[in-house]
Amino acid sequence: RWKTHRRAAARLFQPRLLRRSAHVFAKHAHHLNEHLAAHAGRAVDVQALFARLTLRSFVEIAFGVDADTLAG
């Protein structure tokens, strides 16, 4: 069963797809930077923010929808 999941996931990391998706990661990294700047001087849960960034990027690449996960 894990081989099926590995094969499916491996397609997500093909160099061609990663090149086409780079702008999505850059855009969301910029939004994360703005979010961090808005919360300067306060403690933030960076692990949670990175998880949200990853989810937001994946959803936009896979489904073409921007799930604004930093808003919540």
mmCIF file of N, CA, C and O in Angstrom:
data_model
loop_
_atom_site.group_PDB
_atom_site.id
_atom_site.type_symbol
_atom_site.label_atom_id
_atom_site.label_comp_id
_atom_site.label_asym_id
_atom_site.label_seq_id
_atom_site.Cartn_x
_atom_site.Cartn_y
_atom_site.Cartn_z
ATOM 1 N N ARG A 1 0.824 -1.204 0.000
ATOM 2 C CA ARG A 1 0.000 0.000 0.000
ATOM 3 C C ARG A 1 0.863 1.260 0.000
ATOM 4 O O ARG A 1 0.524 2.244 -0.628
ATOM 5 N N TRP A 2 1.945 1.263 0.746
ATOM 6 C CA TRP A 2 2.794 2.445 0.793
ATOM 7 C C TRP A 2 3.397 2.747 -0.572
ATOM 8 O O TRP A 2 3.666 3.906 -0.878
ATOM 9 N N LYS A 3 3.608 1.722 -1.388
ATOM 10 C CA LYS A 3 4.159 1.952 -2.722
ATOM 11 C C LYS A 3 3.203 2.782 -3.577
ATOM 12 O O LYS A 3 3.624 3.642 -4.343
ATOM 13 N N THR A 4 1.915 2.535 -3.416
ATOM 14 C CA THR A 4 0.908 3.302 -4.154
ATOM 15 C C THR A 4 0.974 4.772 -3.749
ATOM 16 O O THR A 4 0.966 5.665 -4.590
ATOM 17 N N HIS A 5 1.051 5.016 -2.452
ATOM 18 C CA HIS A 5 1.117 6.391 -1.944
ATOM 19 C C HIS A 5 2.427 7.056 -2.371
ATOM 20 O O HIS A 5 2.439 8.239 -2.727
ATOM 21 N N ARG A 6 3.499 6.299 -2.339
ATOM 22 C CA ARG A 6 4.806 6.844 -2.733
ATOM 23 C C ARG A 6 4.791 7.231 -4.205
ATOM 24 O O ARG A 6 5.284 8.296 -4.585
ATOM 25 N N ARG A 7 4.234 6.380 -5.043
ATOM 26 C CA ARG A 7 4.161 6.685 -6.475
ATOM 27 C C ARG A 7 3.338 7.952 -6.720
ATOM 28 O O ARG A 7 3.700 8.804 -7.522
ATOM 29 N N ALA A 8 2.216 8.051 -6.023
ATOM 30 C CA ALA A 8 1.356 9.231 -6.194
ATOM 31 C C ALA A 8 2.070 10.497 -5.714
ATOM 32 O O ALA A 8 2.019 11.539 -6.368
ATOM 33 N N ALA A 9 2.736 10.406 -4.584
ATOM 34 C CA ALA A 9 3.428 11.575 -4.033
ATOM 35 C C ALA A 9 4.641 11.946 -4.870
ATOM 36 O O ALA A 9 4.967 13.127 -4.999
ATOM 37 N N ALA A 10 5.314 10.967 -5.441
ATOM 38 C CA ALA A 10 6.514 11.237 -6.234
ATOM 39 C C ALA A 10 6.200 12.139 -7.418
ATOM 40 O O ALA A 10 7.040 12.953 -7.826
ATOM 41 N N ARG A 11 5.013 12.040 -7.952
ATOM 42 C CA ARG A 11 4.625 12.892 -9.084
ATOM 43 C C ARG A 11 4.620 14.371 -8.710
ATOM 44 O O ARG A 11 4.834 15.230 -9.548
ATOM 45 N N LEU A 12 4.364 14.647 -7.434
ATOM 46 C CA LEU A 12 4.319 16.035 -6.983
ATOM 47 C C LEU A 12 5.689 16.690 -6.971
ATOM 48 O O LEU A 12 5.798 17.913 -6.918
ATOM 49 N N PHE A 13 6.747 15.884 -6.983
ATOM 50 C CA PHE A 13 8.089 16.419 -6.858
ATOM 51 C C PHE A 13 8.895 16.319 -8.152
ATOM 52 O O PHE A 13 10.113 16.396 -8.134
ATOM 53 N N GLN A 14 8.212 16.187 -9.265
ATOM 54 C CA GLN A 14 8.895 16.182 -10.546
ATOM 55 C C GLN A 14 9.445 17.586 -10.805
ATOM 56 O O GLN A 14 8.764 18.586 -10.554
ATOM 57 N N PRO A 15 10.679 17.685 -11.300
ATOM 58 C CA PRO A 15 11.289 19.003 -11.514
ATOM 59 C C PRO A 15 10.428 19.951 -12.356
ATOM 60 O O PRO A 15 10.330 21.139 -12.047
ATOM 61 N N ARG A 16 9.780 19.440 -13.382
ATOM 62 C CA ARG A 16 8.941 20.296 -14.235
ATOM 63 C C ARG A 16 7.796 20.907 -13.426
ATOM 64 O O ARG A 16 7.512 22.102 -13.538
ATOM 65 N N LEU A 17 7.132 20.104 -12.595
ATOM 66 C CA LEU A 17 6.024 20.616 -11.779
ATOM 67 C C LEU A 17 6.540 21.601 -10.742
ATOM 68 O O LEU A 17 5.905 22.629 -10.485
ATOM 69 N N LEU A 18 7.678 21.310 -10.153
ATOM 70 C CA LEU A 18 8.235 22.231 -9.162
ATOM 71 C C LEU A 18 8.590 23.578 -9.796
ATOM 72 O O LEU A 18 8.354 24.627 -9.182
ATOM 73 N N ARG A 19 9.141 23.548 -11.009
ATOM 74 C CA ARG A 19 9.448 24.815 -11.697
ATOM 75 C C ARG A 19 8.170 25.608 -11.975
ATOM 76 O O ARG A 19 8.136 26.823 -11.813
ATOM 77 N N ARG A 20 7.125 24.905 -12.421
ATOM 78 C CA ARG A 20 5.854 25.594 -12.711
ATOM 79 C C ARG A 20 5.206 26.124 -11.443
ATOM 80 O O ARG A 20 4.417 27.070 -11.495
ATOM 81 N N SER A 21 5.509 25.525 -10.307
ATOM 82 C CA SER A 21 4.860 25.892 -9.044
ATOM 83 C C SER A 21 5.672 26.878 -8.220
ATOM 84 O O SER A 21 5.188 27.350 -7.196
ATOM 85 N N ALA A 22 6.867 27.204 -8.646
ATOM 86 C CA ALA A 22 7.753 28.061 -7.854
ATOM 87 C C ALA A 22 7.108 29.399 -7.522
ATOM 88 O O ALA A 22 7.272 29.922 -6.414
ATOM 89 N N HIS A 23 6.355 29.971 -8.463
ATOM 90 C CA HIS A 23 5.729 31.277 -8.204
ATOM 91 C C HIS A 23 4.702 31.192 -7.072
ATOM 92 O O HIS A 23 4.509 32.142 -6.328
ATOM 93 N N VAL A 24 4.046 30.044 -6.934
ATOM 94 C CA VAL A 24 3.073 29.865 -5.845
ATOM 95 C C VAL A 24 3.799 29.899 -4.505
ATOM 96 O O VAL A 24 3.385 30.591 -3.571
ATOM 97 N N PHE A 25 4.906 29.159 -4.395
ATOM 98 C CA PHE A 25 5.671 29.155 -3.152
ATOM 99 C C PHE A 25 6.210 30.540 -2.839
ATOM 100 O O PHE A 25 6.167 30.980 -1.685
ATOM 101 N N ALA A 26 6.702 31.240 -3.860
ATOM 102 C CA ALA A 26 7.236 32.590 -3.650
ATOM 103 C C ALA A 26 6.144 33.542 -3.174
ATOM 104 O O ALA A 26 6.369 34.345 -2.260
ATOM 105 N N LYS A 27 4.968 33.460 -3.777
ATOM 106 C CA LYS A 27 3.850 34.328 -3.391
ATOM 107 C C LYS A 27 3.453 34.092 -1.942
ATOM 108 O O LYS A 27 3.277 35.038 -1.164
ATOM 109 N N HIS A 28 3.352 32.824 -1.563
ATOM 110 C CA HIS A 28 2.930 32.509 -0.196
ATOM 111 C C HIS A 28 4.027 32.810 0.820
ATOM 112 O O HIS A 28 3.728 33.197 1.954
ATOM 113 N N ALA A 29 5.286 32.682 0.421
ATOM 114 C CA ALA A 29 6.384 33.071 1.304
ATOM 115 C C ALA A 29 6.335 34.584 1.546
ATOM 116 O O ALA A 29 6.590 35.053 2.664
ATOM 117 N N HIS A 30 5.994 35.340 0.510
ATOM 118 C CA HIS A 30 5.843 36.798 0.658
ATOM 119 C C HIS A 30 4.708 37.118 1.640
ATOM 120 O O HIS A 30 4.859 37.981 2.509
ATOM 121 N N HIS A 31 3.587 36.414 1.527
ATOM 122 C CA HIS A 31 2.471 36.624 2.459
ATOM 123 C C HIS A 31 2.876 36.261 3.888
ATOM 124 O O HIS A 31 2.496 36.963 4.840
ATOM 125 N N LEU A 32 3.653 35.194 4.037
ATOM 126 C CA LEU A 32 4.141 34.809 5.360
ATOM 127 C C LEU A 32 5.036 35.902 5.926
ATOM 128 O O LEU A 32 4.917 36.259 7.105
ATOM 129 N N ASN A 33 5.898 36.458 5.100
ATOM 130 C CA ASN A 33 6.774 37.541 5.534
ATOM 131 C C ASN A 33 5.963 38.750 6.001
ATOM 132 O O ASN A 33 6.271 39.355 7.032
ATOM 133 N N GLU A 34 4.919 39.095 5.262
ATOM 134 C CA GLU A 34 4.045 40.209 5.671
ATOM 135 C C GLU A 34 3.360 39.899 6.997
ATOM 136 O O GLU A 34 3.225 40.773 7.859
ATOM 137 N N HIS A 35 2.915 38.654 7.149
ATOM 138 C CA HIS A 35 2.261 38.230 8.393
ATOM 139 C C HIS A 35 3.224 38.355 9.571
ATOM 140 O O HIS A 35 2.852 38.872 10.631
ATOM 141 N N LEU A 36 4.457 37.900 9.378
ATOM 142 C CA LEU A 36 5.454 37.998 10.452
ATOM 143 C C LEU A 36 5.779 39.447 10.769
ATOM 144 O O LEU A 36 5.931 39.818 11.940
ATOM 145 N N ALA A 37 5.876 40.290 9.747
ATOM 146 C CA ALA A 37 6.161 41.708 9.970
ATOM 147 C C ALA A 37 5.027 42.372 10.750
ATOM 148 O O ALA A 37 5.280 43.205 11.625
ATOM 149 N N ALA A 38 3.802 41.979 10.472
ATOM 150 C CA ALA A 38 2.652 42.547 11.182
ATOM 151 C C ALA A 38 2.624 42.120 12.644
ATOM 152 O O ALA A 38 1.996 42.784 13.473
ATOM 153 N N HIS A 39 3.297 41.015 12.952
ATOM 154 C CA HIS A 39 3.326 40.506 14.323
ATOM 155 C C HIS A 39 4.705 40.678 14.959
ATOM 156 O O HIS A 39 5.056 39.962 15.905
ATOM 157 N N ALA A 40 5.473 41.628 14.442
ATOM 158 C CA ALA A 40 6.828 41.855 14.953
ATOM 159 C C ALA A 40 6.786 42.199 16.437
ATOM 160 O O ALA A 40 5.908 42.926 16.891
ATOM 161 N N GLY A 41 7.725 41.630 17.163
ATOM 162 C CA GLY A 41 7.802 41.895 18.601
ATOM 163 C C GLY A 41 6.926 40.992 19.442
ATOM 164 O O GLY A 41 6.976 41.056 20.668
ATOM 165 N N ARG A 42 6.121 40.178 18.796
ATOM 166 C CA ARG A 42 5.251 39.245 19.523
ATOM 167 C C ARG A 42 5.691 37.812 19.235
ATOM 168 O O ARG A 42 6.260 37.527 18.184
ATOM 169 N N ALA A 43 5.405 36.942 20.160
ATOM 170 C CA ALA A 43 5.722 35.522 19.964
ATOM 171 C C ALA A 43 4.761 34.939 18.923
ATOM 172 O O ALA A 43 3.570 35.240 18.928
ATOM 173 N N VAL A 44 5.309 34.143 18.009
ATOM 174 C CA VAL A 44 4.490 33.472 17.007
ATOM 175 C C VAL A 44 4.878 32.002 16.970
ATOM 176 O O VAL A 44 6.022 31.643 17.253
ATOM 177 N N ASP A 45 3.941 31.170 16.628
ATOM 178 C CA ASP A 45 4.181 29.736 16.482
ATOM 179 C C ASP A 45 4.617 29.488 15.045
ATOM 180 O O ASP A 45 3.791 29.305 14.149
ATOM 181 N N VAL A 46 5.918 29.498 14.824
ATOM 182 C CA VAL A 46 6.454 29.388 13.474
ATOM 183 C C VAL A 46 6.126 28.031 12.863
ATOM 184 O O VAL A 46 5.841 27.944 11.669
ATOM 185 N N GLN A 47 6.135 26.982 13.665
ATOM 186 C CA GLN A 47 5.813 25.660 13.123
ATOM 187 C C GLN A 47 4.399 25.643 12.559
ATOM 188 O O GLN A 47 4.161 25.127 11.467
ATOM 189 N N ALA A 48 3.459 26.228 13.258
ATOM 190 C CA ALA A 48 2.078 26.286 12.774
ATOM 191 C C ALA A 48 1.985 27.134 11.501
ATOM 192 O O ALA A 48 1.253 26.783 10.570
ATOM 193 N N LEU A 49 2.729 28.230 11.460
ATOM 194 C CA LEU A 49 2.712 29.079 10.266
ATOM 195 C C LEU A 49 3.288 28.347 9.057
ATOM 196 O O LEU A 49 2.757 28.451 7.953
ATOM 197 N N PHE A 50 4.372 27.604 9.256
ATOM 198 C CA PHE A 50 4.951 26.838 8.146
ATOM 199 C C PHE A 50 3.994 25.752 7.679
ATOM 200 O O PHE A 50 3.895 25.483 6.476
ATOM 201 N N ALA A 51 3.277 25.126 8.612
ATOM 202 C CA ALA A 51 2.289 24.111 8.233
ATOM 203 C C ALA A 51 1.184 24.749 7.399
ATOM 204 O O ALA A 51 0.752 24.191 6.379
ATOM 205 N N ARG A 52 0.730 25.925 7.806
ATOM 206 C CA ARG A 52 -0.302 26.633 7.041
ATOM 207 C C ARG A 52 0.199 27.035 5.657
ATOM 208 O O ARG A 52 -0.522 26.940 4.667
ATOM 209 N N LEU A 53 1.458 27.501 5.598
ATOM 210 C CA LEU A 53 2.051 27.877 4.322
ATOM 211 C C LEU A 53 2.119 26.679 3.384
ATOM 212 O O LEU A 53 1.788 26.784 2.208
ATOM 213 N N THR A 54 2.530 25.546 3.919
ATOM 214 C CA THR A 54 2.615 24.324 3.115
ATOM 215 C C THR A 54 1.239 23.919 2.607
ATOM 216 O O THR A 54 1.073 23.608 1.419
ATOM 217 N N LEU A 55 0.261 23.925 3.484
ATOM 218 C CA LEU A 55 -1.110 23.563 3.089
ATOM 219 C C LEU A 55 -1.637 24.531 2.038
ATOM 220 O O LEU A 55 -2.200 24.114 1.015
ATOM 221 N N ARG A 56 -1.440 25.808 2.261
ATOM 222 C CA ARG A 56 -1.935 26.826 1.324
ATOM 223 C C ARG A 56 -1.317 26.642 -0.056
ATOM 224 O O ARG A 56 -2.005 26.698 -1.072
ATOM 225 N N SER A 57 -0.004 26.395 -0.084
ATOM 226 C CA SER A 57 0.687 26.200 -1.356
ATOM 227 C C SER A 57 0.197 24.942 -2.054
ATOM 228 O O SER A 57 -0.084 24.947 -3.254
ATOM 229 N N PHE A 58 0.085 23.855 -1.308
ATOM 230 C CA PHE A 58 -0.361 22.591 -1.895
ATOM 231 C C PHE A 58 -1.771 22.715 -2.465
ATOM 232 O O PHE A 58 -2.040 22.265 -3.580
ATOM 233 N N VAL A 59 -2.673 23.330 -1.727
ATOM 234 C CA VAL A 59 -4.061 23.473 -2.188
ATOM 235 C C VAL A 59 -4.115 24.292 -3.476
ATOM 236 O O VAL A 59 -4.822 23.929 -4.416
ATOM 237 N N GLU A 60 -3.329 25.359 -3.535
ATOM 238 C CA GLU A 60 -3.356 26.181 -4.756
ATOM 239 C C GLU A 60 -2.769 25.425 -5.950
ATOM 240 O O GLU A 60 -3.306 25.489 -7.053
ATOM 241 N N ILE A 61 -1.686 24.689 -5.729
ATOM 242 C CA ILE A 61 -1.073 23.938 -6.825
ATOM 243 C C ILE A 61 -1.982 22.796 -7.272
ATOM 244 O O ILE A 61 -2.193 22.587 -8.461
ATOM 245 N N ALA A 62 -2.552 22.069 -6.316
ATOM 246 C CA ALA A 62 -3.357 20.891 -6.650
ATOM 247 C C ALA A 62 -4.745 21.233 -7.168
ATOM 248 O O ALA A 62 -5.252 20.574 -8.075
ATOM 249 N N PHE A 63 -5.374 22.276 -6.591
ATOM 250 C CA PHE A 63 -6.773 22.550 -6.902
ATOM 251 C C PHE A 63 -7.023 23.917 -7.537
ATOM 252 O O PHE A 63 -8.151 24.243 -7.905
ATOM 253 N N GLY A 64 -5.974 24.760 -7.603
ATOM 254 C CA GLY A 64 -6.138 26.075 -8.213
ATOM 255 C C GLY A 64 -6.922 27.055 -7.373
ATOM 256 O O GLY A 64 -7.439 28.041 -7.881
ATOM 257 N N VAL A 65 -6.996 26.806 -6.067
ATOM 258 C CA VAL A 65 -7.759 27.660 -5.153
ATOM 259 C C VAL A 65 -6.831 28.155 -4.065
ATOM 260 O O VAL A 65 -6.023 27.390 -3.538
ATOM 261 N N ASP A 66 -6.918 29.435 -3.728
ATOM 262 C CA ASP A 66 -6.098 29.983 -2.649
ATOM 263 C C ASP A 66 -6.871 29.854 -1.341
ATOM 264 O O ASP A 66 -7.797 30.603 -1.090
ATOM 265 N N ALA A 67 -6.463 28.885 -0.533
ATOM 266 C CA ALA A 67 -7.057 28.704 0.794
ATOM 267 C C ALA A 67 -6.269 29.590 1.747
ATOM 268 O O ALA A 67 -5.210 29.206 2.221
ATOM 269 N N ASP A 68 -6.741 30.772 2.020
ATOM 270 C CA ASP A 68 -6.001 31.750 2.805
ATOM 271 C C ASP A 68 -5.849 31.260 4.235
ATOM 272 O O ASP A 68 -6.548 31.701 5.139
ATOM 273 N N THR A 69 -4.900 30.361 4.454
ATOM 274 C CA THR A 69 -4.732 29.719 5.756
ATOM 275 C C THR A 69 -4.068 30.623 6.784
ATOM 276 O O THR A 69 -4.105 30.320 7.971
ATOM 277 N N LEU A 70 -3.470 31.726 6.378
ATOM 278 C CA LEU A 70 -2.861 32.628 7.337
ATOM 279 C C LEU A 70 -3.873 33.575 7.963
ATOM 280 O O LEU A 70 -3.590 34.223 8.959
ATOM 281 N N ALA A 71 -5.049 33.654 7.391
ATOM 282 C CA ALA A 71 -6.072 34.571 7.894
ATOM 283 C C ALA A 71 -6.635 34.114 9.236
ATOM 284 O O ALA A 71 -7.090 34.923 10.018
ATOM 285 N N GLY A 72 -6.618 32.818 9.488
ATOM 286 C CA GLY A 72 -7.258 32.276 10.680
ATOM 287 C C GLY A 72 -6.491 32.298 11.912
ATOM 288 O O GLY A 72 -5.585 32.734 12.365
#
